[in-house]
């Protein structure tokens, strides 16, 4: 497992969050899985924070081509213990609307072509994901989000599809029957890889659209438009959440490998 010490908190998300960092500087980190996009390290309220744009600085990696292992490994190598992710999602649950913010609590994984683990053998590891998102980070995000935005859902099941196409209406009906509230393309394997390296991970999901078949038609343009509309509030949530994250971890994430090895 890599170790380092530049930053303890990471933000994974779109571009446009650089302004929140004081003294920002770019760094490149190599990993056994290749290079992640450039990382930006700086400070938020006196805490060292590293920023990673998962789709690349020019949004050149589609969700199924993001090098999730390189990204998560590089953050671990820098000493990151906590990851705050931002994810665009469509709403399956009709009580959730475009413009809402959801702090999800569980995942249904429907990806199929992505490298899902750091443990390809001979070391075999089965991590527990009974609680796939860090409870400590989630409670900070829920509290702060509620103080910044009128429509916040404190839990939700997010289904992750392979993409890059949007879903069919029948797929969305199936996901609803299975219990999904939201659908996106990037939470898996990101959240699971973080757990494999004993990092805390939680997500701020912003709802850009109703899922396929609920609204007329889906466009990538509306996803981008909602991302830019909500960028300011997501940024405000991050800036206020970071200093409220306890210095010491009191969650099970840091012990994820205990009893997980065969
Ligand atoms: N489906 C999958 N991913 C998404 C969606 C969606 O409707 N909206 C934003 N990301």
PDB file of C-alpha atoms and ligand atoms in Angstrom:
ATOM      1  CA  UNK A   1       0.000   0.000   0.000  1.00  0.00           C
ATOM      2  CA  UNK A   2       1.439   3.426  -0.884  1.00  0.00           C
ATOM      3  CA  UNK A   3       2.017   6.025   1.805  1.00  0.00           C
ATOM      4  CA  UNK A   4       2.858   9.724   1.760  1.00  0.00           C
ATOM      5  CA  UNK A   5       1.989  12.946   3.491  1.00  0.00           C
ATOM      6  CA  UNK A   6       0.997  15.919   1.299  1.00  0.00           C
ATOM      7  CA  UNK A   7      -2.708  16.086   1.991  1.00  0.00           C
ATOM      8  CA  UNK A   8      -5.200  14.263   4.185  1.00  0.00           C
ATOM      9  CA  UNK A   9      -8.418  15.276   2.404  1.00  0.00           C
ATOM     10  CA  UNK A  10      -9.251  14.937  -1.285  1.00  0.00           C
ATOM     11  CA  UNK A  11     -12.026  16.330  -3.418  1.00  0.00           C
ATOM     12  CA  UNK A  12     -12.855  14.245  -6.477  1.00  0.00           C
ATOM     13  CA  UNK A  13     -15.137  15.914  -8.922  1.00  0.00           C
ATOM     14  CA  UNK A  14     -15.556  18.071 -11.888  1.00  0.00           C
ATOM     15  CA  UNK A  15     -13.412  21.008 -12.741  1.00  0.00           C
ATOM     16  CA  UNK A  16     -14.055  24.468 -11.316  1.00  0.00           C
ATOM     17  CA  UNK A  17     -13.171  23.792  -7.691  1.00  0.00           C
ATOM     18  CA  UNK A  18      -9.604  25.122  -7.962  1.00  0.00           C
ATOM     19  CA  UNK A  19     -10.661  28.534  -6.633  1.00  0.00           C
ATOM     20  CA  UNK A  20     -11.403  27.075  -3.196  1.00  0.00           C
ATOM     21  CA  UNK A  21      -7.734  26.182  -2.679  1.00  0.00           C
ATOM     22  CA  UNK A  22      -5.276  28.677  -1.231  1.00  0.00           C
ATOM     23  CA  UNK A  23      -1.693  28.399  -2.429  1.00  0.00           C
ATOM     24  CA  UNK A  24      -2.701  25.913  -5.100  1.00  0.00           C
ATOM     25  CA  UNK A  25       0.028  24.042  -6.931  1.00  0.00           C
ATOM     26  CA  UNK A  26      -0.079  21.278  -9.530  1.00  0.00           C
ATOM     27  CA  UNK A  27       1.562  17.922  -8.981  1.00  0.00           C
ATOM     28  CA  UNK A  28       1.863  14.708 -10.976  1.00  0.00           C
ATOM     29  CA  UNK A  29       1.920  11.354  -9.219  1.00  0.00           C
ATOM     30  CA  UNK A  30       2.826   8.078 -10.938  1.00  0.00           C
ATOM     31  CA  UNK A  31       1.218   4.820  -9.812  1.00  0.00           C
ATOM     32  CA  UNK A  32       1.518   1.120 -10.766  1.00  0.00           C
ATOM     33  CA  UNK A  33      -1.688   1.715 -12.769  1.00  0.00           C
ATOM     34  CA  UNK A  34      -0.471   4.699 -14.757  1.00  0.00           C
ATOM     35  CA  UNK A  35      -0.822   8.424 -14.249  1.00  0.00           C
ATOM     36  CA  UNK A  36      -3.933  10.101 -12.908  1.00  0.00           C
ATOM     37  CA  UNK A  37      -4.773  13.563 -14.261  1.00  0.00           C
ATOM     38  CA  UNK A  38      -2.726  16.348 -12.694  1.00  0.00           C
ATOM     39  CA  UNK A  39      -3.547  16.865  -9.038  1.00  0.00           C
ATOM     40  CA  UNK A  40      -3.899  20.257  -7.409  1.00  0.00           C
ATOM     41  CA  UNK A  41      -2.763  20.614  -3.811  1.00  0.00           C
ATOM     42  CA  UNK A  42      -3.576  23.607  -1.607  1.00  0.00           C
ATOM     43  CA  UNK A  43      -5.290  24.633   1.610  1.00  0.00           C
ATOM     44  CA  UNK A  44      -8.889  25.058   2.696  1.00  0.00           C
ATOM     45  CA  UNK A  45      -9.298  26.600   6.167  1.00  0.00           C
ATOM     46  CA  UNK A  46      -5.757  25.543   7.052  1.00  0.00           C
ATOM     47  CA  UNK A  47      -6.306  21.896   6.025  1.00  0.00           C
ATOM     48  CA  UNK A  48      -4.205  20.450   3.176  1.00  0.00           C
ATOM     49  CA  UNK A  49      -6.553  19.393   0.391  1.00  0.00           C
ATOM     50  CA  UNK A  50      -5.906  17.720  -2.960  1.00  0.00           C
ATOM     51  CA  UNK A  51      -8.202  18.113  -5.914  1.00  0.00           C
ATOM     52  CA  UNK A  52      -8.701  15.546  -8.643  1.00  0.00           C
ATOM     53  CA  UNK A  53     -10.882  16.064 -11.729  1.00  0.00           C
ATOM     54  CA  UNK A  54     -11.829  12.425 -12.455  1.00  0.00           C
ATOM     55  CA  UNK A  55     -12.760  13.105 -16.093  1.00  0.00           C
ATOM     56  CA  UNK A  56      -9.474  14.945 -16.721  1.00  0.00           C
ATOM     57  CA  UNK A  57      -8.936  18.706 -16.965  1.00  0.00           C
ATOM     58  CA  UNK A  58     -10.653  18.890 -20.365  1.00  0.00           C
ATOM     59  CA  UNK A  59     -13.293  16.220 -19.571  1.00  0.00           C
ATOM     60  CA  UNK A  60     -11.557  13.795 -21.913  1.00  0.00           C
ATOM     61  CA  UNK A  61     -12.185  10.525 -20.014  1.00  0.00           C
ATOM     62  CA  UNK A  62     -15.708   9.103 -20.271  1.00  0.00           C
ATOM     63  CA  UNK A  63     -16.969   7.371 -17.093  1.00  0.00           C
ATOM     64  CA  UNK A  64     -16.009   3.858 -18.240  1.00  0.00           C
ATOM     65  CA  UNK A  65     -12.469   5.001 -19.173  1.00  0.00           C
ATOM     66  CA  UNK A  66     -11.602   6.875 -15.981  1.00  0.00           C
ATOM     67  CA  UNK A  67      -8.491   5.263 -14.484  1.00  0.00           C
ATOM     68  CA  UNK A  68     -10.113   4.781 -11.078  1.00  0.00           C
ATOM     69  CA  UNK A  69      -7.252   2.676  -9.699  1.00  0.00           C
ATOM     70  CA  UNK A  70      -4.584   5.231 -10.631  1.00  0.00           C
ATOM     71  CA  UNK A  71      -6.709   8.025  -9.165  1.00  0.00           C
ATOM     72  CA  UNK A  72      -7.341   6.353  -5.811  1.00  0.00           C
ATOM     73  CA  UNK A  73      -3.797   4.966  -5.524  1.00  0.00           C
ATOM     74  CA  UNK A  74      -2.297   8.421  -6.166  1.00  0.00           C
ATOM     75  CA  UNK A  75      -4.473   9.964  -3.450  1.00  0.00           C
ATOM     76  CA  UNK A  76      -3.394   7.279  -0.992  1.00  0.00           C
ATOM     77  CA  UNK A  77       0.239   7.892  -1.963  1.00  0.00           C
ATOM     78  CA  UNK A  78      -0.212  11.549  -1.022  1.00  0.00           C
ATOM     79  CA  UNK A  79      -1.460  10.565   2.432  1.00  0.00           C
ATOM     80  CA  UNK A  80      -5.163  11.137   1.797  1.00  0.00           C
ATOM     81  CA  UNK A  81      -7.454   9.581   4.405  1.00  0.00           C
ATOM     82  CA  UNK A  82     -10.761  11.179   3.461  1.00  0.00           C
ATOM     83  CA  UNK A  83     -12.348  11.617   0.022  1.00  0.00           C
ATOM     84  CA  UNK A  84     -15.256  13.933  -0.698  1.00  0.00           C
ATOM     85  CA  UNK A  85     -16.642  13.099  -4.137  1.00  0.00           C
ATOM     86  CA  UNK A  86     -19.080  15.070  -6.223  1.00  0.00           C
ATOM     87  CA  UNK A  87     -21.251  13.165  -8.695  1.00  0.00           C
ATOM     88  CA  UNK A  88     -23.883  14.161 -11.246  1.00  0.00           C
ATOM     89  CA  UNK A  89     -26.913  11.879 -11.055  1.00  0.00           C
ATOM     90  CA  UNK A  90     -30.350  11.365 -12.537  1.00  0.00           C
ATOM     91  CA  UNK A  91     -33.336  10.912 -10.190  1.00  0.00           C
ATOM     92  CA  UNK A  92     -35.257   7.617 -10.259  1.00  0.00           C
ATOM     93  CA  UNK A  93     -37.225   8.252  -7.047  1.00  0.00           C
ATOM     94  CA  UNK A  94     -39.990  10.710  -7.943  1.00  0.00           C
ATOM     95  CA  UNK A  95     -39.597  12.554  -4.612  1.00  0.00           C
ATOM     96  CA  UNK A  96     -36.152  13.674  -5.792  1.00  0.00           C
ATOM     97  CA  UNK A  97     -36.020  16.520  -8.323  1.00  0.00           C
ATOM     98  CA  UNK A  98     -33.447  18.207 -10.572  1.00  0.00           C
ATOM     99  CA  UNK A  99     -31.496  20.725  -8.488  1.00  0.00           C
ATOM    100  CA  UNK A 100     -31.724  18.576  -5.326  1.00  0.00           C
ATOM    101  CA  UNK A 101     -28.676  17.402  -3.419  1.00  0.00           C
ATOM    102  CA  UNK A 102     -28.463  13.854  -2.083  1.00  0.00           C
ATOM    103  CA  UNK A 103     -25.894  12.359   0.286  1.00  0.00           C
ATOM    104  CA  UNK A 104     -26.246   8.689  -0.707  1.00  0.00           C
ATOM    105  CA  UNK A 105     -25.909   5.803   1.753  1.00  0.00           C
ATOM    106  CA  UNK A 106     -25.828   2.721  -0.474  1.00  0.00           C
ATOM    107  CA  UNK A 107     -24.855   1.554  -3.973  1.00  0.00           C
ATOM    108  CA  UNK A 108     -26.090  -0.911  -6.589  1.00  0.00           C
ATOM    109  CA  UNK A 109     -23.252  -1.612  -9.009  1.00  0.00           C
ATOM    110  CA  UNK A 110     -24.144  -2.307 -12.641  1.00  0.00           C
ATOM    111  CA  UNK A 111     -20.766  -1.488 -14.171  1.00  0.00           C
ATOM    112  CA  UNK A 112     -19.180  -4.217 -16.250  1.00  0.00           C
ATOM    113  CA  UNK A 113     -15.853  -3.247 -17.847  1.00  0.00           C
ATOM    114  CA  UNK A 114     -13.967  -1.562 -15.024  1.00  0.00           C
ATOM    115  CA  UNK A 115     -11.073  -2.749 -12.889  1.00  0.00           C
ATOM    116  CA  UNK A 116     -12.851  -3.219  -9.576  1.00  0.00           C
ATOM    117  CA  UNK A 117     -10.027  -4.073  -7.183  1.00  0.00           C
ATOM    118  CA  UNK A 118      -6.391  -3.567  -6.220  1.00  0.00           C
ATOM    119  CA  UNK A 119      -6.267  -7.210  -5.112  1.00  0.00           C
ATOM    120  CA  UNK A 120      -5.916  -9.359  -8.243  1.00  0.00           C
ATOM    121  CA  UNK A 121      -4.079 -12.165  -6.391  1.00  0.00           C
ATOM    122  CA  UNK A 122      -2.033 -13.764  -5.026  1.00  0.00           C
ATOM    123  CA  UNK A 123      -3.214 -11.519  -2.185  1.00  0.00           C
ATOM    124  CA  UNK A 124      -6.981 -12.062  -1.946  1.00  0.00           C
ATOM    125  CA  UNK A 125      -9.112  -9.541  -0.056  1.00  0.00           C
ATOM    126  CA  UNK A 126     -12.876  -9.315   0.465  1.00  0.00           C
ATOM    127  CA  UNK A 127     -13.721  -5.944   1.994  1.00  0.00           C
ATOM    128  CA  UNK A 128     -16.958  -5.332   3.860  1.00  0.00           C
ATOM    129  CA  UNK A 129     -19.246  -2.780   2.192  1.00  0.00           C
ATOM    130  CA  UNK A 130     -22.224  -3.083   4.508  1.00  0.00           C
ATOM    131  CA  UNK A 131     -21.829   0.680   4.837  1.00  0.00           C
ATOM    132  CA  UNK A 132     -20.156   1.707   1.546  1.00  0.00           C
ATOM    133  CA  UNK A 133     -19.991   5.418   2.409  1.00  0.00           C
ATOM    134  CA  UNK A 134     -18.113   6.702   5.473  1.00  0.00           C
ATOM    135  CA  UNK A 135     -20.691   7.434   8.214  1.00  0.00           C
ATOM    136  CA  UNK A 136     -18.553  10.185   9.732  1.00  0.00           C
ATOM    137  CA  UNK A 137     -18.111  12.069   6.443  1.00  0.00           C
ATOM    138  CA  UNK A 138     -21.788  11.559   5.570  1.00  0.00           C
ATOM    139  CA  UNK A 139     -23.007  13.157   8.754  1.00  0.00           C
ATOM    140  CA  UNK A 140     -20.779  16.227   8.228  1.00  0.00           C
ATOM    141  CA  UNK A 141     -21.989  16.550   4.618  1.00  0.00           C
ATOM    142  CA  UNK A 142     -25.669  16.172   5.535  1.00  0.00           C
ATOM    143  CA  UNK A 143     -25.455  18.810   8.257  1.00  0.00           C
ATOM    144  CA  UNK A 144     -23.548  21.324   6.142  1.00  0.00           C
ATOM    145  CA  UNK A 145     -25.588  20.693   2.974  1.00  0.00           C
ATOM    146  CA  UNK A 146     -28.823  21.332   4.913  1.00  0.00           C
ATOM    147  CA  UNK A 147     -27.510  24.708   6.008  1.00  0.00           C
ATOM    148  CA  UNK A 148     -26.620  25.700   2.423  1.00  0.00           C
ATOM    149  CA  UNK A 149     -29.395  24.306   0.216  1.00  0.00           C
ATOM    150  CA  UNK A 150     -33.190  24.087   0.532  1.00  0.00           C
ATOM    151  CA  UNK A 151     -33.534  20.586  -0.947  1.00  0.00           C
ATOM    152  CA  UNK A 152     -31.194  18.020   0.594  1.00  0.00           C
ATOM    153  CA  UNK A 153     -31.901  14.279   0.986  1.00  0.00           C
ATOM    154  CA  UNK A 154     -29.901  12.676   3.784  1.00  0.00           C
ATOM    155  CA  UNK A 155     -29.841   9.248   2.166  1.00  0.00           C
ATOM    156  CA  UNK A 156     -30.394   7.485  -1.121  1.00  0.00           C
ATOM    157  CA  UNK A 157     -29.433   4.355  -3.006  1.00  0.00           C
ATOM    158  CA  UNK A 158     -27.355   5.155  -6.072  1.00  0.00           C
ATOM    159  CA  UNK A 159     -27.181   2.746  -8.997  1.00  0.00           C
ATOM    160  CA  UNK A 160     -24.029   2.967 -11.080  1.00  0.00           C
ATOM    161  CA  UNK A 161     -24.420   2.129 -14.756  1.00  0.00           C
ATOM    162  CA  UNK A 162     -21.639   1.529 -17.261  1.00  0.00           C
ATOM    163  CA  UNK A 163     -22.438   4.327 -19.683  1.00  0.00           C
ATOM    164  CA  UNK A 164     -21.439   6.286 -21.542  1.00  0.00           C
ATOM    165  CA  UNK A 165     -24.985   6.167 -22.920  1.00  0.00           C
ATOM    166  CA  UNK A 166     -27.878   7.082 -20.670  1.00  0.00           C
ATOM    167  CA  UNK A 167     -30.243   4.313 -19.578  1.00  0.00           C
ATOM    168  CA  UNK A 168     -33.329   3.025 -21.363  1.00  0.00           C
ATOM    169  CA  UNK A 169     -36.742   3.604 -19.713  1.00  0.00           C
ATOM    170  CA  UNK A 170     -36.997  -0.163 -19.040  1.00  0.00           C
ATOM    171  CA  UNK A 171     -33.623  -0.119 -17.299  1.00  0.00           C
ATOM    172  CA  UNK A 172     -34.785   2.736 -15.097  1.00  0.00           C
ATOM    173  CA  UNK A 173     -38.040   0.904 -14.241  1.00  0.00           C
ATOM    174  CA  UNK A 174     -35.946  -2.152 -13.330  1.00  0.00           C
ATOM    175  CA  UNK A 175     -33.596  -0.066 -11.180  1.00  0.00           C
ATOM    176  CA  UNK A 176     -36.595   1.475  -9.394  1.00  0.00           C
ATOM    177  CA  UNK A 177     -37.989  -1.986  -8.585  1.00  0.00           C
ATOM    178  CA  UNK A 178     -34.547  -2.924  -7.241  1.00  0.00           C
ATOM    179  CA  UNK A 179     -34.596   0.017  -4.851  1.00  0.00           C
ATOM    180  CA  UNK A 180     -32.422   2.619  -6.567  1.00  0.00           C
ATOM    181  CA  UNK A 181     -33.238   6.288  -5.944  1.00  0.00           C
ATOM    182  CA  UNK A 182     -30.529   7.737  -8.177  1.00  0.00           C
ATOM    183  CA  UNK A 183     -28.485   6.745 -11.184  1.00  0.00           C
ATOM    184  CA  UNK A 184     -24.989   7.845 -12.138  1.00  0.00           C
ATOM    185  CA  UNK A 185     -21.917   6.486 -13.904  1.00  0.00           C
ATOM    186  CA  UNK A 186     -18.955   7.205 -11.634  1.00  0.00           C
ATOM    187  CA  UNK A 187     -19.505   6.042  -8.037  1.00  0.00           C
ATOM    188  CA  UNK A 188     -18.239   2.529  -8.813  1.00  0.00           C
ATOM    189  CA  UNK A 189     -15.532   1.366  -8.499  1.00  0.00           C
ATOM    190  CA  UNK A 190     -14.330   4.659  -6.981  1.00  0.00           C
ATOM    191  CA  UNK A 191     -16.024   4.189  -3.591  1.00  0.00           C
ATOM    192  CA  UNK A 192     -14.975   0.519  -3.347  1.00  0.00           C
ATOM    193  CA  UNK A 193     -11.333   1.159  -4.294  1.00  0.00           C
ATOM    194  CA  UNK A 194     -11.136   3.843  -1.607  1.00  0.00           C
ATOM    195  CA  UNK A 195     -12.411   1.322   0.962  1.00  0.00           C
ATOM    196  CA  UNK A 196      -9.810  -1.225  -0.205  1.00  0.00           C
ATOM    197  CA  UNK A 197      -7.094   1.284   0.703  1.00  0.00           C
ATOM    198  CA  UNK A 198      -8.843   2.122   4.001  1.00  0.00           C
ATOM    199  CA  UNK A 199      -9.794   5.654   2.946  1.00  0.00           C
ATOM    200  CA  UNK A 200     -13.077   7.273   3.973  1.00  0.00           C
ATOM    201  CA  UNK A 201     -15.338   8.161   1.039  1.00  0.00           C
ATOM    202  CA  UNK A 202     -18.628  10.048   0.819  1.00  0.00           C
ATOM    203  CA  UNK A 203     -20.406  11.754  -2.044  1.00  0.00           C
ATOM    204  CA  UNK A 204     -22.348  14.925  -2.687  1.00  0.00           C
ATOM    205  CA  UNK A 205     -24.720  13.909  -5.494  1.00  0.00           C
ATOM    206  CA  UNK A 206     -26.353  16.725  -7.395  1.00  0.00           C
ATOM    207  CA  UNK A 207     -29.419  15.839  -9.429  1.00  0.00           C
ATOM    208  CA  UNK A 208     -29.217  17.095 -12.994  1.00  0.00           C
ATOM    209  CA  UNK A 209     -32.277  15.416 -14.490  1.00  0.00           C
ATOM    210  CA  UNK A 210     -35.112  12.957 -13.947  1.00  0.00           C
ATOM    211  CA  UNK A 211     -34.004   9.524 -15.194  1.00  0.00           C
ATOM    212  CA  UNK A 212     -34.861   8.155 -18.636  1.00  0.00           C
ATOM    213  CA  UNK A 213     -38.565   7.628 -19.275  1.00  0.00           C
ATOM    214  CA  UNK A 214     -39.548   9.990 -16.447  1.00  0.00           C
ATOM    215  CA  UNK A 215     -38.720  13.105 -18.418  1.00  0.00           C
ATOM    216  CA  UNK A 216     -38.980  13.425 -22.200  1.00  0.00           C
ATOM    217  CA  UNK A 217     -35.406  13.092 -23.344  1.00  0.00           C
ATOM    218  CA  UNK A 218     -31.945  13.334 -21.745  1.00  0.00           C
ATOM    219  CA  UNK A 219     -29.067  15.476 -22.885  1.00  0.00           C
ATOM    220  CA  UNK A 220     -25.474  15.801 -21.710  1.00  0.00           C
ATOM    221  CA  UNK A 221     -26.001  19.551 -22.070  1.00  0.00           C
ATOM    222  CA  UNK A 222     -28.582  19.646 -19.285  1.00  0.00           C
ATOM    223  CA  UNK A 223     -26.249  17.647 -17.020  1.00  0.00           C
ATOM    224  CA  UNK A 224     -23.483  20.213 -17.625  1.00  0.00           C
ATOM    225  CA  UNK A 225     -25.880  23.120 -17.180  1.00  0.00           C
ATOM    226  CA  UNK A 226     -27.101  21.828 -13.813  1.00  0.00           C
ATOM    227  CA  UNK A 227     -23.484  21.156 -12.784  1.00  0.00           C
ATOM    228  CA  UNK A 228     -22.612  24.782 -13.417  1.00  0.00           C
ATOM    229  CA  UNK A 229     -25.823  26.031 -11.735  1.00  0.00           C
ATOM    230  CA  UNK A 230     -25.077  24.029  -8.583  1.00  0.00           C
ATOM    231  CA  UNK A 231     -21.301  24.509  -8.634  1.00  0.00           C
ATOM    232  CA  UNK A 232     -21.482  27.437  -6.232  1.00  0.00           C
ATOM    233  CA  UNK A 233     -23.543  25.595  -3.609  1.00  0.00           C
ATOM    234  CA  UNK A 234     -21.468  22.401  -3.912  1.00  0.00           C
ATOM    235  CA  UNK A 235     -18.344  24.525  -3.476  1.00  0.00           C
ATOM    236  CA  UNK A 236     -19.852  26.213  -0.405  1.00  0.00           C
ATOM    237  CA  UNK A 237     -20.715  22.808   1.094  1.00  0.00           C
ATOM    238  CA  UNK A 238     -17.157  21.558   0.534  1.00  0.00           C
ATOM    239  CA  UNK A 239     -15.530  24.682   1.973  1.00  0.00           C
ATOM    240  CA  UNK A 240     -17.644  24.524   5.111  1.00  0.00           C
ATOM    241  CA  UNK A 241     -17.464  20.732   5.481  1.00  0.00           C
ATOM    242  CA  UNK A 242     -13.662  20.466   5.343  1.00  0.00           C
ATOM    243  CA  UNK A 243     -12.883  22.269   8.625  1.00  0.00           C
ATOM    244  CA  UNK A 244     -15.692  20.305  10.343  1.00  0.00           C
ATOM    245  CA  UNK A 245     -14.149  16.929   9.531  1.00  0.00           C
ATOM    246  CA  UNK A 246     -12.675  15.611  12.795  1.00  0.00           C
ATOM    247  CA  UNK A 247      -8.852  15.342  12.718  1.00  0.00           C
ATOM    248  CA  UNK A 248      -8.961  11.782  14.035  1.00  0.00           C
ATOM    249  CA  UNK A 249     -10.997   9.131  12.292  1.00  0.00           C
ATOM    250  CA  UNK A 250     -13.633   7.440  14.427  1.00  0.00           C
ATOM    251  CA  UNK A 251     -15.204   5.306  11.710  1.00  0.00           C
ATOM    252  CA  UNK A 252     -14.555   1.720  10.620  1.00  0.00           C
ATOM    253  CA  UNK A 253     -13.077   2.771   7.227  1.00  0.00           C
ATOM    254  CA  UNK A 254      -9.523   2.951   8.597  1.00  0.00           C
ATOM    255  CA  UNK A 255      -9.754  -0.708   9.628  1.00  0.00           C
ATOM    256  CA  UNK A 256     -11.348  -2.035   6.427  1.00  0.00           C
ATOM    257  CA  UNK A 257      -8.615  -4.609   5.872  1.00  0.00           C
ATOM    258  CA  UNK A 258      -8.914  -6.158   9.339  1.00  0.00           C
ATOM    259  CA  UNK A 259     -10.239  -9.663   8.801  1.00  0.00           C
ATOM    260  CA  UNK A 260     -10.637  -9.047   5.054  1.00  0.00           C
ATOM    261  CA  UNK A 261      -7.612 -11.048   3.864  1.00  0.00           C
ATOM    262  CA  UNK A 262      -7.772 -14.732   2.977  1.00  0.00           C
TER     263      UNK A 262
HETATM  264  N1  LIG B   1     -28.019   8.530 -15.859  1.00  0.00           N
HETATM  265  C1  LIG B   1     -26.722   8.222 -15.628  1.00  0.00           C
HETATM  266  N2  LIG B   1     -25.825   9.113 -15.249  1.00  0.00           N
HETATM  267  C2  LIG B   1     -26.238  10.385 -15.076  1.00  0.00           C
HETATM  268  C3  LIG B   1     -27.566  10.775 -15.297  1.00  0.00           C
HETATM  269  C4  LIG B   1     -28.502   9.793 -15.697  1.00  0.00           C
HETATM  270  O1  LIG B   1     -29.700  10.066 -15.911  1.00  0.00           O
HETATM  271  N3  LIG B   1     -27.631  12.107 -15.042  1.00  0.00           N
HETATM  272  C5  LIG B   1     -26.385  12.507 -14.669  1.00  0.00           C
HETATM  273  N4  LIG B   1     -25.538  11.464 -14.688  1.00  0.00           N
END
